[in-house]
Short mmCIF file of C-alpha atoms and ligand atoms in Angstrom, two decimals:
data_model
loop_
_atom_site.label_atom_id
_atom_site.label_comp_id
_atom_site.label_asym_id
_atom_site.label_seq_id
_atom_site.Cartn_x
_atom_site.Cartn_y
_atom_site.Cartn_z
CA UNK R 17 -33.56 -2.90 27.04
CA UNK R 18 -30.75 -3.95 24.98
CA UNK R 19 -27.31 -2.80 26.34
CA UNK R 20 -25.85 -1.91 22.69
CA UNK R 21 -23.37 0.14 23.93
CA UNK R 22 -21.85 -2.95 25.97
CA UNK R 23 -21.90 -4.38 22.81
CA UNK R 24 -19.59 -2.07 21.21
CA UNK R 25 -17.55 -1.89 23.97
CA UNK R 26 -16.97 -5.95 23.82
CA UNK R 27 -15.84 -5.36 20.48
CA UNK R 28 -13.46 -2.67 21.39
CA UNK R 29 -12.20 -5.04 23.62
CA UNK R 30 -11.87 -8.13 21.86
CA UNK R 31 -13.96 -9.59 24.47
CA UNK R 32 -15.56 -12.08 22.14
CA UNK R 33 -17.75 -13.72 25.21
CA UNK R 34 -19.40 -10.67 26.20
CA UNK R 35 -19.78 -10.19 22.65
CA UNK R 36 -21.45 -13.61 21.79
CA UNK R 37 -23.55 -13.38 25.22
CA UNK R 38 -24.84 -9.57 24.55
CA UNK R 39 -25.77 -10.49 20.92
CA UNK R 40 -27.60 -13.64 22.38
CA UNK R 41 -29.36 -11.24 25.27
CA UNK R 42 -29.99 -8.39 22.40
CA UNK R 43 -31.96 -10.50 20.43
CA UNK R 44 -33.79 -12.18 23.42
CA UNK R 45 -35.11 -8.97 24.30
CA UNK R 46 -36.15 -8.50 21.11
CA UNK R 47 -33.90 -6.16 19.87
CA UNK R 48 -33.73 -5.15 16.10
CA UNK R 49 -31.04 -7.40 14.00
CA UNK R 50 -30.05 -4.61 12.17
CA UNK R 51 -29.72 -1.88 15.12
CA UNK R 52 -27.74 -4.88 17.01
CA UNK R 53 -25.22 -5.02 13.59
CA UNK R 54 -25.07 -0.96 13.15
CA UNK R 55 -24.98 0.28 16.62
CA UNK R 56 -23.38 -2.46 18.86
CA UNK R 57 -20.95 -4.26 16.29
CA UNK R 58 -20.08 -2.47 13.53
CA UNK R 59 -20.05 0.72 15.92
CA UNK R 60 -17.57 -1.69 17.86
CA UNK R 61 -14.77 -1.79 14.80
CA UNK R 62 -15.48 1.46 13.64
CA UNK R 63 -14.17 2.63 16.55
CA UNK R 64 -10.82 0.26 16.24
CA UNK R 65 -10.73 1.35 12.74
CA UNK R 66 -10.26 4.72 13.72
CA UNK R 67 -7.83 3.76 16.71
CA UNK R 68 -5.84 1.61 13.94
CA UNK R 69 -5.93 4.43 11.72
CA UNK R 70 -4.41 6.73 14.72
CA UNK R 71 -1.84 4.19 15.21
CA UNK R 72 -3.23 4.26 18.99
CA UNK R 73 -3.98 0.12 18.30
CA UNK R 74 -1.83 -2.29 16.39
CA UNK R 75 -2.66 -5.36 13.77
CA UNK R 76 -3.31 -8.19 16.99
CA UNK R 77 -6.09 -5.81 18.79
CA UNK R 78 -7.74 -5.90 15.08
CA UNK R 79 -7.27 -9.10 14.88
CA UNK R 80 -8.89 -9.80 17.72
CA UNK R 81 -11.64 -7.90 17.96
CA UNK R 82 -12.51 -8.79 14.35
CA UNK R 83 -12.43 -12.43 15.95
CA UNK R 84 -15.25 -11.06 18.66
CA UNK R 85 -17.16 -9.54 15.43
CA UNK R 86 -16.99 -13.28 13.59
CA UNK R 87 -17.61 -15.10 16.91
CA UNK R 88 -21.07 -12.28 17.58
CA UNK R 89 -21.96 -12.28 13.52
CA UNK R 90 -22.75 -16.46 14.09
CA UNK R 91 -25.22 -15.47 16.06
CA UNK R 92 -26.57 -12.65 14.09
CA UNK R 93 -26.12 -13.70 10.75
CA UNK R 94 -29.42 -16.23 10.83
CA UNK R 95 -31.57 -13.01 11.97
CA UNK R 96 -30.17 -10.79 9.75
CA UNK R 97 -30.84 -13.07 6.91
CA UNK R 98 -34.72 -13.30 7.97
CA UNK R 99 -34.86 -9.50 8.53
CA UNK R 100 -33.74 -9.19 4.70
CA UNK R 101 -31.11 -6.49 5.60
CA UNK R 102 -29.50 -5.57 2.55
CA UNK R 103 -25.30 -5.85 3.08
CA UNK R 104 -23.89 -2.35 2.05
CA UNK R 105 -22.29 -3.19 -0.68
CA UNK R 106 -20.51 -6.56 -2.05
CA UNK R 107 -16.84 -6.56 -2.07
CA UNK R 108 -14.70 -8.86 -4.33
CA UNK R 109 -11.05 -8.84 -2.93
CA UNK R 110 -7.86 -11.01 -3.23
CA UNK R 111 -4.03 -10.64 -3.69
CA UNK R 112 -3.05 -10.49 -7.23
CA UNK R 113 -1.64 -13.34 -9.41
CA UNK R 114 2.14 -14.37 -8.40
CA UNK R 115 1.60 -12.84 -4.77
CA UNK R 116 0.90 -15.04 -1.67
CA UNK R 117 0.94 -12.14 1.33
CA UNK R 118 -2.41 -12.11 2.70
CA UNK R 119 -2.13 -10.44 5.81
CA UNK R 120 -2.78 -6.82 4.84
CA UNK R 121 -5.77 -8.11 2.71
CA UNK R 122 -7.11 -10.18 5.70
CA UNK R 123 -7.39 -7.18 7.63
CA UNK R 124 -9.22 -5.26 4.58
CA UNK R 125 -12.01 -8.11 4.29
CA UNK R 126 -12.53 -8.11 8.26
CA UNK R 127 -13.01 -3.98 8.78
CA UNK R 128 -15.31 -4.71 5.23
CA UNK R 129 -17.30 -7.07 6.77
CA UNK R 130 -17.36 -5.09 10.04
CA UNK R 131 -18.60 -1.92 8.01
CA UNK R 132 -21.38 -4.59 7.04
CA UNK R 133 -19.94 -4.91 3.56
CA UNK R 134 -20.50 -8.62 2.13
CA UNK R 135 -17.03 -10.11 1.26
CA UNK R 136 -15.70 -12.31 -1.30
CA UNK R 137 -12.71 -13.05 -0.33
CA UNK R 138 -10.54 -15.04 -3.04
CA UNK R 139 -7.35 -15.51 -1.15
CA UNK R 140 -4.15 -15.21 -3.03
CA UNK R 141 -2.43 -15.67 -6.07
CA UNK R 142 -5.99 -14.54 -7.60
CA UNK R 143 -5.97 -14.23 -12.09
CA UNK R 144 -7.45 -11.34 -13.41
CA UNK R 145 -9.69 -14.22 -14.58
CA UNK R 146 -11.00 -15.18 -11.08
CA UNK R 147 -11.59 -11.14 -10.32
CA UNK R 148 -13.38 -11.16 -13.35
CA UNK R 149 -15.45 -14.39 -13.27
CA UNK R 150 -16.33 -13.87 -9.44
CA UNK R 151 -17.27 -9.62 -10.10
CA UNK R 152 -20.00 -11.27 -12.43
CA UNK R 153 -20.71 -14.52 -10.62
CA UNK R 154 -21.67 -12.24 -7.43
CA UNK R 155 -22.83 -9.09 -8.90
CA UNK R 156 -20.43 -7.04 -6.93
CA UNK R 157 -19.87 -3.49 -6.62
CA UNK R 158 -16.55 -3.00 -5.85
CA UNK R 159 -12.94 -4.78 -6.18
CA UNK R 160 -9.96 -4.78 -4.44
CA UNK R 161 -6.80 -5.78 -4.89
CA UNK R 162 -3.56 -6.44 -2.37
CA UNK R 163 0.19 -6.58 -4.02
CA UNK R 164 3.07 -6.29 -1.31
CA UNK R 165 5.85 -6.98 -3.90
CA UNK R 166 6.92 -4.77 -6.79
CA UNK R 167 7.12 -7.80 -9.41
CA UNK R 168 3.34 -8.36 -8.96
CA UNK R 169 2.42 -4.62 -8.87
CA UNK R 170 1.82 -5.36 -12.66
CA UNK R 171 -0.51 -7.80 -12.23
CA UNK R 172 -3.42 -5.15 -10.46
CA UNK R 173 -2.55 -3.05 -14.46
CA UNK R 174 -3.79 -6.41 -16.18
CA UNK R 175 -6.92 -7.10 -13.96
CA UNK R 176 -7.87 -3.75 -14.00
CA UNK R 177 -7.28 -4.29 -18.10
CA UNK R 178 -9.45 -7.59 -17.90
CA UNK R 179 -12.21 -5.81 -15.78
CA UNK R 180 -12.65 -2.89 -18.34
CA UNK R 181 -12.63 -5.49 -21.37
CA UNK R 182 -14.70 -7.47 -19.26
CA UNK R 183 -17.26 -4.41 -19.48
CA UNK R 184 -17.71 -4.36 -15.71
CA UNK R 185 -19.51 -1.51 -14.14
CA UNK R 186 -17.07 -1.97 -10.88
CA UNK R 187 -15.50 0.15 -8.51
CA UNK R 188 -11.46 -0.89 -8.51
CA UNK R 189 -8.92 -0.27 -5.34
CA UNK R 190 -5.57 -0.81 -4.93
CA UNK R 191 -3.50 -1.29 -1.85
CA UNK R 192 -0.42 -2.90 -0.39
CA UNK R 193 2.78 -2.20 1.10
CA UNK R 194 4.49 -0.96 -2.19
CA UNK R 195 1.49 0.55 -3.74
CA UNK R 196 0.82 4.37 -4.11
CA UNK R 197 -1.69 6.70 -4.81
CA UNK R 198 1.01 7.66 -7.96
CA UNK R 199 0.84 4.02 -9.28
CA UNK R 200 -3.22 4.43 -8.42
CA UNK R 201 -3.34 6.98 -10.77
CA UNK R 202 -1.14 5.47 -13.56
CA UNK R 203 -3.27 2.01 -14.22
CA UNK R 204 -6.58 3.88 -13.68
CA UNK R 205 -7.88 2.43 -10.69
CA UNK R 206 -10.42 4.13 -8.94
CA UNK R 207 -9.26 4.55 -5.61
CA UNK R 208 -6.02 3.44 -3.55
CA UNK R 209 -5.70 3.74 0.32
CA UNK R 210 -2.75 3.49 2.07
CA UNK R 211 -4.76 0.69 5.28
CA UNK R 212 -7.81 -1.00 5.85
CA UNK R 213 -9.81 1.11 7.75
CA UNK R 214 -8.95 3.93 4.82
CA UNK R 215 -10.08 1.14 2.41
CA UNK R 216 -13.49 1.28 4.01
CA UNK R 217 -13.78 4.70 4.34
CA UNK R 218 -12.95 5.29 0.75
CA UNK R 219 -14.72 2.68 -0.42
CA UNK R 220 -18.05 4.06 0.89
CA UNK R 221 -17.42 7.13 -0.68
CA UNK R 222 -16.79 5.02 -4.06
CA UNK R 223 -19.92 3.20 -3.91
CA UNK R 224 -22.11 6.21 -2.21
CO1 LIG M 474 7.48 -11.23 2.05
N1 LIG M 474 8.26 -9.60 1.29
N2 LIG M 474 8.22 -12.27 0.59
N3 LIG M 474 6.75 -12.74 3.00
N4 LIG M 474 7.14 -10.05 3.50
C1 LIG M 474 7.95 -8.33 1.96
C2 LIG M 474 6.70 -7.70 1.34
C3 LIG M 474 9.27 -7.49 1.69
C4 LIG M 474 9.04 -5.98 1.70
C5 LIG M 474 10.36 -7.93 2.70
C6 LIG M 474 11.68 -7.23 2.46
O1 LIG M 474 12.42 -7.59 1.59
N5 LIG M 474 11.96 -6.20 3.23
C7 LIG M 474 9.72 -8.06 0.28
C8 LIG M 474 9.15 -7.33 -0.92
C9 LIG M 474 10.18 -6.47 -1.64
C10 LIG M 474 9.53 -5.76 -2.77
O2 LIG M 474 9.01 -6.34 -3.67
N6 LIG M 474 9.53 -4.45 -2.69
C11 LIG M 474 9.22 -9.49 0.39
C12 LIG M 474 9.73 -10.56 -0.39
C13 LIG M 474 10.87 -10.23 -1.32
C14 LIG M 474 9.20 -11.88 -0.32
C15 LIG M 474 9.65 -13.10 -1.11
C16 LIG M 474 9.95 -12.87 -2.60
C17 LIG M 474 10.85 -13.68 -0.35
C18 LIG M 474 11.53 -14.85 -1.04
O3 LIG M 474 10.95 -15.90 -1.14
N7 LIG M 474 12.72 -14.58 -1.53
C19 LIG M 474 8.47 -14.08 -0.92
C20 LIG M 474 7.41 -13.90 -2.02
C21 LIG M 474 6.34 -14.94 -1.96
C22 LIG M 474 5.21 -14.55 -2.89
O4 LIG M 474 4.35 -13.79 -2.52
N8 LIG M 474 5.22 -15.11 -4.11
C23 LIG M 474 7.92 -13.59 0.39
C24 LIG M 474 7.26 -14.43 1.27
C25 LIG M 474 6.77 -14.04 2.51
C26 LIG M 474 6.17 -14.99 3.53
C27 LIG M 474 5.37 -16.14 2.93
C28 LIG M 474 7.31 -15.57 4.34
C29 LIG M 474 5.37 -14.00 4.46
C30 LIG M 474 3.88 -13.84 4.04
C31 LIG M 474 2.93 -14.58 4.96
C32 LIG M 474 1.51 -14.17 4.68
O5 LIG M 474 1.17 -13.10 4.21
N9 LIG M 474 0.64 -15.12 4.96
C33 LIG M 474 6.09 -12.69 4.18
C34 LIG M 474 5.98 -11.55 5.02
C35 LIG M 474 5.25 -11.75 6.33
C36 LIG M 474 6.55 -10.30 4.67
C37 LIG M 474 6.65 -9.03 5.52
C38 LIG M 474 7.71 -9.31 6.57
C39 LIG M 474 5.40 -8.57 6.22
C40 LIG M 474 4.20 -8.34 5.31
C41 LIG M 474 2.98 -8.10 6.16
O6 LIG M 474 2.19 -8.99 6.37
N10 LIG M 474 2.85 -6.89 6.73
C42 LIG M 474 7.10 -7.95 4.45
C43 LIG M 474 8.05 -6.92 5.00
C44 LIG M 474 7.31 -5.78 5.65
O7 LIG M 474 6.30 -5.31 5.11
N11 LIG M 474 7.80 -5.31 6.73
C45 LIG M 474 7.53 -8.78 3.31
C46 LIG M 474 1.76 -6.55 7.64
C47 LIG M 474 0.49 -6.17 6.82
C48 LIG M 474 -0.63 -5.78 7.78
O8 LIG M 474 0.83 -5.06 6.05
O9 LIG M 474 0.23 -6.22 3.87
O10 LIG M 474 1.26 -3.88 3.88
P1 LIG M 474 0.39 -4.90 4.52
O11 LIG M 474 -1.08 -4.32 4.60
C49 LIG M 474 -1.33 -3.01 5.08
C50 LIG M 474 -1.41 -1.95 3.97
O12 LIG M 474 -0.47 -2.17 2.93
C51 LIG M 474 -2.85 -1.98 3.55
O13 LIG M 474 -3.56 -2.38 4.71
C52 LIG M 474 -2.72 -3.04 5.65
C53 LIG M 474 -2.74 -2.25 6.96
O14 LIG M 474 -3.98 -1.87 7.34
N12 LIG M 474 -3.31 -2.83 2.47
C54 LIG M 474 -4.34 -2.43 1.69
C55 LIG M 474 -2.92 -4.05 2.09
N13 LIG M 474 -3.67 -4.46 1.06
C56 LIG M 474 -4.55 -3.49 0.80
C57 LIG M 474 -5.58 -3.40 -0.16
C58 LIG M 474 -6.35 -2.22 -0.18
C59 LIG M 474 -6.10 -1.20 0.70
C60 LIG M 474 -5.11 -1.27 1.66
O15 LIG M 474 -7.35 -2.02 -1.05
C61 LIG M 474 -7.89 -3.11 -1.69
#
């Protein structure tokens, strides 16, 4: 019988070798993809997600248990793709034009992809363009956008702009250092949060 919970617990721990080796053992024994994803792994970050949120872990114990996730999701990924489990949602994200701080949003597209979100991550300095040409290249559901300086603050206004002339039935959040719920509010995005495991949270409730 699968030992799910160890699972979990490797990804609390950032113990990315008990991680890859329970996966591999999980599945050996014939254990669902999907239940191996939702209750081992993802139960795994959801729990740092809440610790991060609690300030009770910092940004390197995310860091690296997101690195045991990616390291376990190798394995998984193959059966996952046979099982034809549907991702949760797809998630379009990048840090606006004229910005090149990625941290913050690196840490948004790992807890996404370890809430079993698909990501599309388009790095930095991203147009309103790019959000817009990649929201219908991939059919996505939601978008979200990183600014940690005031001058490109701006630049989440004109994608969100591009996205409604665009016609795009998408989901927008906003998030970074400087960012409010206020500013949110003011350029009509859907949804702001003020840290990645927030961003999933609320971004589960914007796609529900
Ligand atoms: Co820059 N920088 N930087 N910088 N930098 C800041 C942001 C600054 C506050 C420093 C300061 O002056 N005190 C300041 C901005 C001032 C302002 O506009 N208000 C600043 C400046 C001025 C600059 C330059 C202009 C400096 C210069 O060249 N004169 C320049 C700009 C370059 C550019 O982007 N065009 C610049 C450059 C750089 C480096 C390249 C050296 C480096 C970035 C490296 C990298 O990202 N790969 C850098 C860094 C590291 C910082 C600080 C020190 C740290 C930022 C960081 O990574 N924080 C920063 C000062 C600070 O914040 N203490 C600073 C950790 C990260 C986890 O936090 O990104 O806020 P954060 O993400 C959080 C939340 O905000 C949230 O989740 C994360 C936590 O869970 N979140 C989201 C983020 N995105 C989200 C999206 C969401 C939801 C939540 O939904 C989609």
């Amino acid at each position: 019988m699968a030992d799910l919970k160890a699972l979990a617990d490797a990804v609390i721990k950032g113990d990315q070798n008990s991680a890859v080796e329970i996966t591999k053992a999980a599945l050996a024994d014939g254990a669902p993809a999907e239940s191996v994803l939702n209750d081992g792994l993802i139960a795994g970050m959801d729990v740092i997600g809440v610790r991060f949120k609690n300030n009770e872990v910092y940004i390197p114990e995310v860091l690296i248990s997101a690195r045991a996730m990616k390291m376990a999701m190798e394995i998984l990924e193959p059966e996952l793709v046979k099982a034809g489990v549907e991702p949760v949602g797809k998630f379009v994200v990048g840090t606006v034009q004229g910005d090149l701080h990625d941290i913050g949003k690196n840490l948004v597209a790992m807890m996404f992809k370890g809430a079993g979100f698909e990501v599309i991550d388009l790095g930095v300095d991203v147009s309103a363009e790019k959000f817009v040409e990649q929201v219908k290249a991939k059919d996505a559901h939601l978008i979200g956008m990183s600014a940690l300086l005031t001058t490109t603050m701006p630049a989440m206004e004109q994608t969100l702009k591009a996205i409604k002339d665009a016609g795009l039935a998408v989901k927008v959040m906003v998030g970074g250092a400087p960012v409010t719920q206020g500013y949110a509010d003011k350029i009509g995005a859907d949804g702001y949060a003020p840290d990645a495991a927030s961003a999933v949270d609320l971004a589960k409730r914007l796609i529900a």
